mmCIF file of C-alpha atoms in Angstrom:
data_model
loop_
_atom_site.group_PDB
_atom_site.id
_atom_site.type_symbol
_atom_site.label_atom_id
_atom_site.label_comp_id
_atom_site.label_asym_id
_atom_site.label_seq_id
_atom_site.Cartn_x
_atom_site.Cartn_y
_atom_site.Cartn_z
ATOM 1 C CA MET A 1132 -28.917 103.298 11.363
ATOM 2 C CA LYS A 1133 -32.157 105.240 11.459
ATOM 3 C CA ASP A 1134 -31.327 108.432 9.626
ATOM 4 C CA CYS A 1135 -32.597 108.693 6.080
ATOM 5 C CA LEU A 1136 -29.147 109.027 4.604
ATOM 6 C CA LYS A 1137 -26.600 107.925 7.152
ATOM 7 C CA LYS A 1138 -23.347 107.804 5.235
ATOM 8 C CA ILE A 1139 -21.937 109.062 1.976
ATOM 9 C CA TYR A 1140 -18.901 107.229 0.685
ATOM 10 C CA PHE A 1141 -16.638 108.880 -1.852
ATOM 11 C CA LEU A 1142 -13.897 106.844 -3.476
ATOM 12 C CA THR A 1143 -10.759 108.226 -1.899
ATOM 13 C CA ILE A 1144 -8.053 106.227 -0.128
ATOM 14 C CA SER A 1145 -9.530 102.783 -0.933
ATOM 15 C CA VAL A 1146 -9.663 103.351 -4.660
ATOM 16 C CA PHE A 1147 -6.268 105.077 -4.602
ATOM 17 C CA LEU A 1148 -4.742 101.958 -3.075
ATOM 18 C CA PHE A 1149 -6.661 99.786 -5.541
ATOM 19 C CA HIS A 1150 -5.286 101.900 -8.389
ATOM 20 C CA CYS A 1151 -1.731 101.659 -7.110
ATOM 21 C CA SER A 1152 -1.993 97.881 -6.894
ATOM 22 C CA MET A 1153 -2.702 97.660 -10.630
ATOM 23 C CA ASN A 1154 0.493 97.619 -12.680
ATOM 24 C CA MET A 1155 0.827 97.969 -16.429
ATOM 25 C CA GLU A 1156 0.636 94.212 -16.909
ATOM 26 C CA ASP A 1157 -2.871 94.258 -15.419
ATOM 27 C CA LYS A 1158 -4.029 96.637 -18.118
ATOM 28 C CA VAL A 1159 -2.924 94.417 -21.013
ATOM 29 C CA LEU A 1160 -6.175 93.005 -22.394
ATOM 30 C CA LEU A 1161 -6.713 89.643 -23.989
ATOM 31 C CA ASP A 1162 -6.021 89.438 -27.681
ATOM 32 C CA LYS A 1163 -7.701 86.982 -30.045
ATOM 33 C CA GLU A 1164 -4.895 84.422 -29.749
ATOM 34 C CA GLN A 1165 -5.240 84.313 -25.960
ATOM 35 C CA ILE A 1166 -9.004 83.776 -25.903
ATOM 36 C CA ILE A 1167 -9.534 80.074 -25.327
ATOM 37 C CA ASP A 1168 -12.669 80.090 -23.167
ATOM 38 C CA SER A 1169 -15.587 80.889 -25.475
ATOM 39 C CA ASN A 1170 -16.953 83.226 -28.091
ATOM 40 C CA PHE A 1171 -18.343 85.276 -25.195
ATOM 41 C CA SER A 1172 -14.794 86.180 -24.124
ATOM 42 C CA GLN A 1173 -13.968 87.688 -27.490
ATOM 43 C CA SER A 1174 -17.140 89.800 -27.746
ATOM 44 C CA PHE A 1175 -16.750 90.935 -24.128
ATOM 45 C CA VAL A 1176 -13.160 92.084 -24.606
ATOM 46 C CA GLU A 1177 -14.104 93.889 -27.822
ATOM 47 C CA ASN A 1178 -16.857 95.783 -25.958
ATOM 48 C CA PHE A 1179 -14.424 96.443 -23.124
ATOM 49 C CA ASN A 1180 -11.821 97.958 -25.464
ATOM 50 C CA LYS A 1181 -14.265 100.080 -27.462
ATOM 51 C CA ASN A 1182 -16.365 101.514 -24.646
ATOM 52 C CA LYS A 1183 -15.832 105.226 -24.022
ATOM 53 C CA ASN A 1184 -19.361 106.165 -23.014
ATOM 54 C CA PHE A 1185 -19.549 106.974 -19.293
ATOM 55 C CA SER A 1186 -21.797 109.171 -17.195
ATOM 56 C CA SER A 1187 -20.260 112.223 -15.535
ATOM 57 C CA SER A 1188 -21.441 110.949 -12.154
ATOM 58 C CA TYR A 1189 -22.586 107.646 -10.648
ATOM 59 C CA ASN A 1190 -24.675 107.615 -7.482
ATOM 60 C CA ILE A 1191 -25.081 104.211 -5.882
ATOM 61 C CA PHE A 1192 -27.729 104.126 -3.156
ATOM 62 C CA PHE A 1193 -27.601 100.872 -1.206
ATOM 63 C CA SER A 1194 -30.016 99.517 1.355
ATOM 64 C CA GLU A 1195 -28.703 98.750 4.832
ATOM 65 C CA GLU A 1196 -30.387 95.349 4.511
ATOM 66 C CA VAL A 1197 -27.987 94.164 1.796
ATOM 67 C CA ASP A 1198 -25.207 91.880 3.047
ATOM 68 C CA GLU A 1199 -22.026 93.872 3.808
ATOM 69 C CA LYS A 1200 -19.706 91.394 2.057
ATOM 70 C CA LEU A 1201 -21.789 91.600 -1.108
ATOM 71 C CA ILE A 1202 -21.763 95.412 -0.924
ATOM 72 C CA SER A 1203 -17.964 95.298 -0.584
ATOM 73 C CA SER A 1204 -17.615 93.036 -3.652
ATOM 74 C CA PHE A 1205 -20.084 95.197 -5.585
ATOM 75 C CA MET A 1206 -17.980 98.296 -4.816
ATOM 76 C CA LYS A 1207 -14.805 96.480 -5.899
ATOM 77 C CA GLY A 1208 -16.450 95.762 -9.240
ATOM 78 C CA ILE A 1209 -17.272 99.439 -9.698
ATOM 79 C CA GLU A 1210 -13.744 100.437 -8.667
ATOM 80 C CA PHE A 1211 -12.265 97.991 -11.165
ATOM 81 C CA GLY A 1212 -14.377 99.491 -13.928
ATOM 82 C CA PHE A 1213 -13.498 103.020 -12.791
ATOM 83 C CA PHE A 1214 -9.758 102.444 -13.232
ATOM 84 C CA SER A 1215 -10.047 100.471 -16.484
ATOM 85 C CA ASN A 1216 -9.306 103.376 -18.833
ATOM 86 C CA GLN A 1217 -8.769 107.140 -18.965
ATOM 87 C CA ASP A 1218 -12.367 107.949 -19.971
ATOM 88 C CA SER A 1219 -13.902 106.067 -17.060
ATOM 89 C CA MET A 1220 -11.690 107.844 -14.510
ATOM 90 C CA ASN A 1221 -13.305 111.182 -15.370
ATOM 91 C CA SER A 1222 -16.525 110.102 -13.662
ATOM 92 C CA LYS A 1223 -17.468 111.008 -10.119
ATOM 93 C CA LEU A 1224 -18.541 108.146 -7.851
ATOM 94 C CA SER A 1225 -20.519 108.216 -4.633
ATOM 95 C CA PHE A 1226 -21.951 105.431 -2.477
ATOM 96 C CA ILE A 1227 -24.879 106.346 -0.238
ATOM 97 C CA ALA A 1228 -26.448 104.091 2.412
ATOM 98 C CA PHE A 1229 -30.158 104.402 3.167
ATOM 99 C CA ASN A 1230 -32.769 102.890 5.428
ATOM 100 C CA GLU A 1231 -35.650 101.141 3.638
ATOM 101 C CA GLU A 1232 -38.101 102.985 5.858
ATOM 102 C CA SER A 1233 -36.907 106.282 4.363
ATOM 103 C CA ASP A 1234 -39.189 108.423 2.239
ATOM 104 C CA CYS A 1235 -38.692 108.187 -1.533
ATOM 105 C CA SER A 1236 -37.764 111.870 -1.688
ATOM 106 C CA THR A 1237 -34.506 111.170 0.149
ATOM 107 C CA ILE A 1238 -33.102 109.593 -3.028
ATOM 108 C CA LYS A 1239 -32.053 112.614 -5.033
ATOM 109 C CA ALA A 1240 -29.070 113.050 -7.330
ATOM 110 C CA ARG A 1241 -28.039 113.906 -10.862
ATOM 111 C CA GLY A 1242 -26.322 111.537 -13.264
ATOM 112 C CA PHE A 1243 -26.538 107.739 -13.343
ATOM 113 C CA ASN A 1244 -28.489 106.648 -10.277
ATOM 114 C CA LEU A 1245 -28.797 103.091 -9.017
ATOM 115 C CA VAL A 1246 -30.725 101.893 -5.975
ATOM 116 C CA LEU A 1247 -29.449 98.566 -4.663
ATOM 117 C CA VAL A 1248 -32.054 96.714 -2.579
ATOM 118 C CA ASN A 1249 -31.998 93.286 -0.975
ATOM 119 C CA ASP A 1250 -34.490 91.662 -3.338
ATOM 120 C CA ILE A 1251 -37.499 92.272 -5.581
ATOM 121 C CA ASN A 1252 -39.791 92.212 -2.525
ATOM 122 C CA SER A 1253 -38.032 95.226 -1.006
ATOM 123 C CA GLU A 1254 -40.434 97.570 0.779
ATOM 124 C CA PHE A 1255 -38.556 100.580 -0.574
ATOM 125 C CA TYR A 1256 -38.792 99.336 -4.173
ATOM 126 C CA ARG A 1257 -42.523 98.675 -3.893
ATOM 127 C CA LYS A 1258 -43.321 102.151 -2.609
ATOM 128 C CA CYS A 1259 -40.838 104.115 -4.751
ATOM 129 C CA LYS A 1260 -40.591 102.367 -8.133
ATOM 130 C CA ARG A 1261 -43.167 104.696 -9.697
ATOM 131 C CA ARG A 1262 -42.335 107.824 -7.698
ATOM 132 C CA LEU A 1263 -38.713 108.117 -8.745
ATOM 133 C CA SER A 1264 -37.826 109.368 -12.222
ATOM 134 C CA ARG A 1265 -36.541 107.135 -15.008
ATOM 135 C CA ASN A 1266 -33.027 108.309 -14.188
ATOM 136 C CA PHE A 1267 -33.172 105.848 -11.274
ATOM 137 C CA LEU A 1268 -32.807 102.098 -11.639
ATOM 138 C CA PHE A 1269 -33.390 99.505 -8.920
ATOM 139 C CA THR A 1270 -31.503 96.235 -8.802
ATOM 140 C CA SER A 1271 -30.508 93.410 -6.461
ATOM 141 C CA ILE A 1272 -27.632 90.956 -6.224
ATOM 142 C CA ASN A 1273 -29.896 88.234 -4.794
ATOM 143 C CA ILE A 1274 -32.270 87.669 -7.719
ATOM 144 C CA ASP A 1275 -32.458 84.090 -9.001
ATOM 145 C CA ASN A 1276 -33.814 83.947 -12.534
ATOM 146 C CA GLU A 1277 -36.307 81.467 -13.867
ATOM 147 C CA ASN A 1278 -34.571 78.920 -16.062
ATOM 148 C CA GLU A 1279 -36.028 78.659 -19.529
ATOM 149 C CA PHE A 1280 -34.655 75.198 -20.299
ATOM 150 C CA ILE A 1281 -35.867 73.471 -17.150
ATOM 151 C CA GLN A 1282 -38.502 70.869 -17.971
ATOM 152 C CA ILE A 1283 -38.521 68.178 -15.334
ATOM 153 C CA ASP A 1284 -40.661 65.265 -16.484
ATOM 154 C CA GLU A 1285 -40.852 61.506 -15.921
ATOM 155 C CA LYS A 1286 -37.715 60.948 -18.036
ATOM 156 C CA SER A 1287 -35.688 63.616 -16.219
ATOM 157 C CA LEU A 1288 -33.844 63.737 -12.907
ATOM 158 C CA LEU A 1289 -33.039 66.856 -10.866
ATOM 159 C CA ILE A 1290 -30.056 66.525 -8.491
ATOM 160 C CA THR A 1291 -29.998 69.295 -5.870
ATOM 161 C CA GLY A 1292 -27.188 70.265 -3.503
ATOM 162 C CA LYS A 1293 -27.360 70.846 0.227
ATOM 163 C CA ASN A 1294 -28.168 74.553 0.074
ATOM 164 C CA ARG A 1295 -30.560 74.522 -2.873
ATOM 165 C CA ASN A 1296 -34.330 74.300 -2.730
ATOM 166 C CA SER A 1297 -35.636 70.951 -3.911
ATOM 167 C CA LYS A 1298 -39.101 69.780 -4.824
ATOM 168 C CA ASN A 1299 -40.208 66.673 -3.046
ATOM 169 C CA ASN A 1300 -41.084 64.421 -5.933
ATOM 170 C CA GLU A 1301 -39.842 61.178 -7.397
ATOM 171 C CA ASN A 1302 -37.830 63.000 -10.068
ATOM 172 C CA THR A 1303 -35.628 64.839 -7.549
ATOM 173 C CA LEU A 1304 -32.538 63.442 -5.842
ATOM 174 C CA SER A 1305 -31.643 65.727 -2.924
ATOM 175 C CA LEU A 1306 -28.144 65.554 -1.442
ATOM 176 C CA LYS A 1307 -29.159 67.697 1.532
ATOM 177 C CA ASN A 1308 -28.682 64.987 4.169
ATOM 178 C CA SER A 1309 -25.778 63.164 2.592
ATOM 179 C CA SER A 1310 -22.014 63.619 2.633
ATOM 180 C CA ASP A 1311 -21.355 60.659 0.337
ATOM 181 C CA TYR A 1312 -22.695 62.019 -2.962
ATOM 182 C CA GLU A 1313 -21.079 59.257 -4.994
ATOM 183 C CA GLN A 1314 -22.778 56.517 -2.971
ATOM 184 C CA LYS A 1315 -26.174 58.219 -3.062
ATOM 185 C CA ILE A 1316 -26.036 58.635 -6.842
ATOM 186 C CA ALA A 1317 -24.937 54.994 -7.237
ATOM 187 C CA ASP A 1318 -27.852 53.890 -5.020
ATOM 188 C CA TYR A 1319 -30.325 55.917 -7.080
ATOM 189 C CA PHE A 1320 -29.167 54.307 -10.309
ATOM 190 C CA GLU A 1321 -29.139 50.866 -8.617
ATOM 191 C CA ILE A 1322 -25.508 50.239 -9.529
ATOM 192 C CA ASN A 1323 -24.842 48.578 -6.181
ATOM 193 C CA LEU A 1324 -27.841 46.262 -6.575
ATOM 194 C CA SER A 1325 -26.372 45.021 -9.855
ATOM 195 C CA ASN A 1326 -23.005 44.459 -8.158
ATOM 196 C CA GLU A 1327 -24.657 42.512 -5.321
ATOM 197 C CA ARG A 1328 -26.527 40.277 -7.773
ATOM 198 C CA VAL A 1329 -23.235 39.416 -9.505
ATOM 199 C CA ARG A 1330 -21.520 38.650 -6.189
ATOM 200 C CA SER A 1331 -24.402 36.352 -5.203
ATOM 201 C CA LEU A 1332 -24.259 34.598 -8.552
ATOM 202 C CA ARG A 1333 -20.480 34.146 -8.265
ATOM 203 C CA ASN A 1334 -20.912 32.553 -4.826
ATOM 204 C CA VAL A 1335 -23.484 30.106 -6.184
ATOM 205 C CA LEU A 1336 -21.612 29.189 -9.373
ATOM 206 C CA LYS A 1337 -18.152 29.324 -7.772
ATOM 207 C CA GLU A 1338 -16.665 30.798 -10.923
ATOM 208 C CA LYS A 1339 -15.586 34.165 -12.307
ATOM 209 C CA ILE A 1340 -18.255 36.232 -14.067
ATOM 210 C CA ASN A 1341 -17.401 39.198 -16.283
ATOM 211 C CA PHE A 1342 -19.740 42.066 -15.501
ATOM 212 C CA SER A 1343 -20.445 45.660 -16.528
ATOM 213 C CA PRO A 1344 -23.202 47.588 -14.701
ATOM 214 C CA ARG A 1345 -26.261 48.121 -16.862
ATOM 215 C CA LYS A 1346 -27.022 51.621 -18.086
ATOM 216 C CA ARG A 1347 -30.252 53.345 -17.150
ATOM 217 C CA LYS A 1348 -32.356 53.839 -20.273
ATOM 218 C CA ASP A 1349 -35.311 55.514 -18.566
ATOM 219 C CA ILE A 1350 -33.619 58.889 -17.936
ATOM 220 C CA ASP A 1351 -32.937 61.262 -20.827
ATOM 221 C CA LYS A 1352 -31.844 64.366 -18.894
ATOM 222 C CA ILE A 1353 -30.080 65.016 -15.606
ATOM 223 C CA PHE A 1354 -30.333 68.551 -14.205
ATOM 224 C CA ILE A 1355 -27.890 69.739 -11.538
ATOM 225 C CA ASP A 1356 -28.699 72.565 -9.132
ATOM 226 C CA ALA A 1357 -25.812 72.702 -6.660
ATOM 227 C CA LEU A 1358 -22.847 74.719 -5.483
ATOM 228 C CA PRO A 1359 -19.742 74.436 -7.710
ATOM 229 C CA ASN A 1360 -17.836 72.407 -5.089
ATOM 230 C CA GLU A 1361 -20.749 69.937 -5.107
ATOM 231 C CA THR A 1362 -21.053 69.873 -8.898
ATOM 232 C CA LYS A 1363 -17.403 68.874 -9.231
ATOM 233 C CA ARG A 1364 -18.297 65.701 -7.307
ATOM 234 C CA ILE A 1365 -21.709 65.097 -8.873
ATOM 235 C CA ILE A 1366 -20.593 65.094 -12.532
ATOM 236 C CA PRO A 1367 -17.754 62.530 -12.048
ATOM 237 C CA ALA A 1368 -20.161 60.368 -10.023
ATOM 238 C CA ILE A 1369 -22.607 60.407 -12.937
ATOM 239 C CA ARG A 1370 -19.827 59.441 -15.381
ATOM 240 C CA TYR A 1371 -18.481 56.770 -13.015
ATOM 241 C CA ASN A 1372 -21.880 55.104 -12.896
ATOM 242 C CA LEU A 1373 -21.834 54.767 -16.694
ATOM 243 C CA ILE A 1374 -24.627 57.251 -17.278
ATOM 244 C CA PHE A 1375 -23.353 58.513 -20.620
ATOM 245 C CA ASP A 1376 -26.505 58.647 -22.726
ATOM 246 C CA ALA A 1377 -28.402 61.169 -20.600
ATOM 247 C CA GLU A 1378 -27.937 64.899 -21.218
ATOM 248 C CA VAL A 1379 -26.371 66.739 -18.267
ATOM 249 C CA LEU A 1380 -27.631 70.306 -17.747
ATOM 250 C CA THR A 1381 -26.711 72.707 -14.954
ATOM 251 C CA TYR A 1382 -28.595 75.518 -13.259
ATOM 252 C CA PRO A 1383 -26.924 78.946 -12.849
ATOM 253 C CA LYS A 1384 -24.203 79.166 -10.154
ATOM 254 C CA SER A 1385 -23.512 75.427 -10.384
ATOM 255 C CA LEU A 1386 -20.168 75.826 -12.191
ATOM 256 C CA ASP A 1387 -17.167 78.029 -11.434
ATOM 257 C CA VAL A 1388 -14.107 77.695 -13.690
ATOM 258 C CA TRP A 1389 -12.077 79.941 -11.371
ATOM 259 C CA ASN A 1390 -12.094 77.268 -8.660
ATOM 260 C CA SER A 1391 -12.744 74.017 -10.489
ATOM 261 C CA GLU A 1392 -10.975 70.683 -10.554
ATOM 262 C CA LEU A 1393 -13.113 69.283 -13.369
ATOM 263 C CA SER A 1394 -11.316 68.456 -16.598
ATOM 264 C CA LEU A 1395 -12.626 69.264 -20.061
ATOM 265 C CA SER A 1396 -13.277 65.557 -20.662
ATOM 266 C CA GLU A 1397 -15.430 65.383 -17.508
ATOM 267 C CA LEU A 1398 -17.379 68.470 -18.597
ATOM 268 C CA ASN A 1399 -17.750 67.205 -22.149
ATOM 269 C CA LYS A 1400 -21.367 67.524 -23.376
ATOM 270 C CA VAL A 1401 -22.468 69.445 -20.267
ATOM 271 C CA GLU A 1402 -24.770 72.358 -21.092
ATOM 272 C CA GLY A 1403 -27.201 74.706 -19.376
ATOM 273 C CA LEU A 1404 -27.453 78.325 -18.261
ATOM 274 C CA GLU A 1405 -24.623 80.132 -16.497
ATOM 275 C CA TYR A 1406 -23.381 83.606 -15.670
ATOM 276 C CA PRO A 1407 -20.467 84.263 -18.070
ATOM 277 C CA VAL A 1408 -18.143 85.349 -15.247
ATOM 278 C CA LEU A 1409 -18.335 81.820 -13.798
ATOM 279 C CA LEU A 1410 -17.614 80.102 -17.111
ATOM 280 C CA ASN A 1411 -14.987 82.341 -18.736
ATOM 281 C CA ARG A 1412 -11.644 82.824 -17.028
ATOM 282 C CA MET A 1413 -10.352 86.084 -18.510
ATOM 283 C CA ASN A 1414 -6.893 87.421 -17.680
ATOM 284 C CA ILE A 1415 -8.045 90.946 -16.917
ATOM 285 C CA PHE A 1416 -9.815 89.689 -13.759
ATOM 286 C CA GLU A 1417 -7.177 87.132 -12.766
ATOM 287 C CA LYS A 1418 -5.892 89.026 -9.710
ATOM 288 C CA ILE A 1419 -9.235 89.644 -8.043
ATOM 289 C CA ILE A 1420 -11.954 87.143 -9.089
ATOM 290 C CA PRO A 1421 -10.309 83.899 -7.774
ATOM 291 C CA GLU A 1422 -10.317 85.290 -4.222
ATOM 292 C CA LEU A 1423 -14.127 85.621 -4.184
ATOM 293 C CA ASN A 1424 -16.793 82.994 -3.506
ATOM 294 C CA VAL A 1425 -19.603 82.483 -6.020
ATOM 295 C CA ASN A 1426 -21.978 85.093 -4.580
ATOM 296 C CA GLU A 1427 -19.155 87.615 -4.233
ATOM 297 C CA LYS A 1428 -18.175 86.992 -7.868
ATOM 298 C CA ILE A 1429 -21.775 87.755 -8.862
ATOM 299 C CA ALA A 1430 -21.746 90.953 -6.778
ATOM 300 C CA PHE A 1431 -18.379 92.075 -8.204
ATOM 301 C CA SER A 1432 -19.627 91.436 -11.744
ATOM 302 C CA ALA A 1433 -22.842 93.369 -11.128
ATOM 303 C CA GLY A 1434 -20.822 96.366 -9.960
ATOM 304 C CA PHE A 1435 -18.452 96.173 -12.912
ATOM 305 C CA ASP A 1436 -21.201 95.771 -15.524
ATOM 306 C CA ILE A 1437 -23.374 98.545 -14.114
ATOM 307 C CA PHE A 1438 -20.522 101.039 -14.032
ATOM 308 C CA PHE A 1439 -18.559 100.112 -17.140
ATOM 309 C CA PHE A 1440 -21.498 99.291 -19.410
ATOM 310 C CA GLY A 1441 -24.146 101.451 -17.730
ATOM 311 C CA ALA A 1442 -24.945 103.396 -20.906
ATOM 312 C CA LYS A 1443 -25.548 100.178 -22.859
ATOM 313 C CA ILE A 1444 -27.705 98.767 -20.069
ATOM 314 C CA ARG A 1445 -29.848 101.899 -19.770
ATOM 315 C CA GLY A 1446 -30.103 102.042 -23.554
ATOM 316 C CA ARG A 1447 -31.415 98.457 -23.480
ATOM 317 C CA SER A 1448 -28.811 97.338 -26.012
ATOM 318 C CA SER A 1449 -29.919 94.023 -27.505
ATOM 319 C CA ASN A 1450 -26.486 92.956 -28.795
ATOM 320 C CA PHE A 1451 -24.582 93.333 -25.542
ATOM 321 C CA SER A 1452 -23.712 90.848 -22.797
ATOM 322 C CA GLY A 1453 -21.835 91.664 -19.599
ATOM 323 C CA LEU A 1454 -20.202 89.463 -16.980
ATOM 324 C CA LEU A 1455 -23.679 88.486 -15.767
ATOM 325 C CA GLY A 1456 -25.121 87.914 -19.243
ATOM 326 C CA ARG A 1457 -27.886 89.959 -20.809
ATOM 327 C CA TYR A 1458 -29.756 92.694 -18.993
ATOM 328 C CA GLU A 1459 -33.389 93.691 -19.082
ATOM 329 C CA ILE A 1460 -35.392 96.367 -17.284
ATOM 330 C CA LYS A 1461 -38.919 95.743 -16.016
ATOM 331 C CA GLU A 1462 -40.805 98.318 -13.940
ATOM 332 C CA ASN A 1463 -37.565 100.219 -13.303
ATOM 333 C CA PHE A 1464 -35.885 97.046 -11.964
ATOM 334 C CA LEU A 1465 -32.687 95.815 -13.600
ATOM 335 C CA TYR A 1466 -32.344 92.046 -14.063
ATOM 336 C CA SER A 1467 -29.405 90.034 -15.354
ATOM 337 C CA LYS A 1468 -30.034 86.852 -17.326
ATOM 338 C CA PRO A 1469 -27.433 84.065 -17.518
ATOM 339 C CA LEU A 1470 -26.550 82.768 -20.984
ATOM 340 C CA LYS A 1471 -26.938 79.319 -22.475
ATOM 341 C CA PHE A 1472 -23.718 77.369 -22.892
ATOM 342 C CA ARG A 1473 -22.399 74.052 -24.101
ATOM 343 C CA ILE A 1474 -19.043 72.425 -23.394
ATOM 344 C CA ASP A 1475 -17.300 69.945 -25.657
ATOM 345 C CA LEU A 1476 -13.703 68.764 -26.024
ATOM 346 C CA SER A 1477 -12.803 71.916 -27.953
ATOM 347 C CA GLY A 1478 -13.876 74.195 -25.074
ATOM 348 C CA VAL A 1479 -16.786 76.362 -23.932
ATOM 349 C CA LYS A 1480 -19.391 77.769 -26.305
ATOM 350 C CA GLN A 1481 -21.442 80.605 -24.844
ATOM 351 C CA GLY A 1482 -22.954 83.805 -26.174
#
């Protein structure tokens, strides 16, 4: 599309159907006895129940360069927030597509205005971030945050999945060209070499030898940067190879409790940074979140947070966390920051 503003989407039939699909059971929120995930869940639900501060109108301008599936999930998040209570349904919503080659003056509206671009390097953001008023915020679903806790040194190991960027150094174990993660991790920790030595010794001595693989003492921390379906294989492989003394820390988007087969005992003592929506399975989102992949969950959560908690975000509230964690605004660009967490046998601690 080459016109400056090609389409204007008003929530009509789609949101009506979405509304009809929500029955009264969907609107029953978690109470304190039901919250078993983390302290984040309780504070989130309290903010959810108390919030009555909504703008009279929300104008979402989205770049044609943003992935259509992510736009769809983002809109679903806004719709979910829109129908969450009587106060929110008084707002007017509009979705407006634009071409990044458009002039800044084409973005005009009153109310809460958000400009969704593909990433921080967007041409439109660079040329318009200072020309548009403070009533406009830019954001992106594709921003990966720097991780404060990451300190890869000679006593650390970074395990990266197939679709994650990896640094080519001796402290990185990339699974990019491997389908047998368990074998590759065992090879790295030389478990198989120990087994072969024992087999050779048994053949020489012709007698049974009791053996337990030796533990690696030279690695204090293991960082995991992988997709959730890879992480659920990597963590058991680490445990299986008797690597219990090293801390296990995960990068954001490496865990997803909505689609996980890992038990609490396997996740015991795992910590790191994660988006709360991926670590806290709350009943109010049970009928929509499980159907989405990780990136779609992030997009849905961005839409929900921006609509439902928009006033808190614009007010730069310091004591508020949404589904994507804490928010900060720099040069009119809205960033979400995942929260630190720790898992033990009693559950998830985050917030």
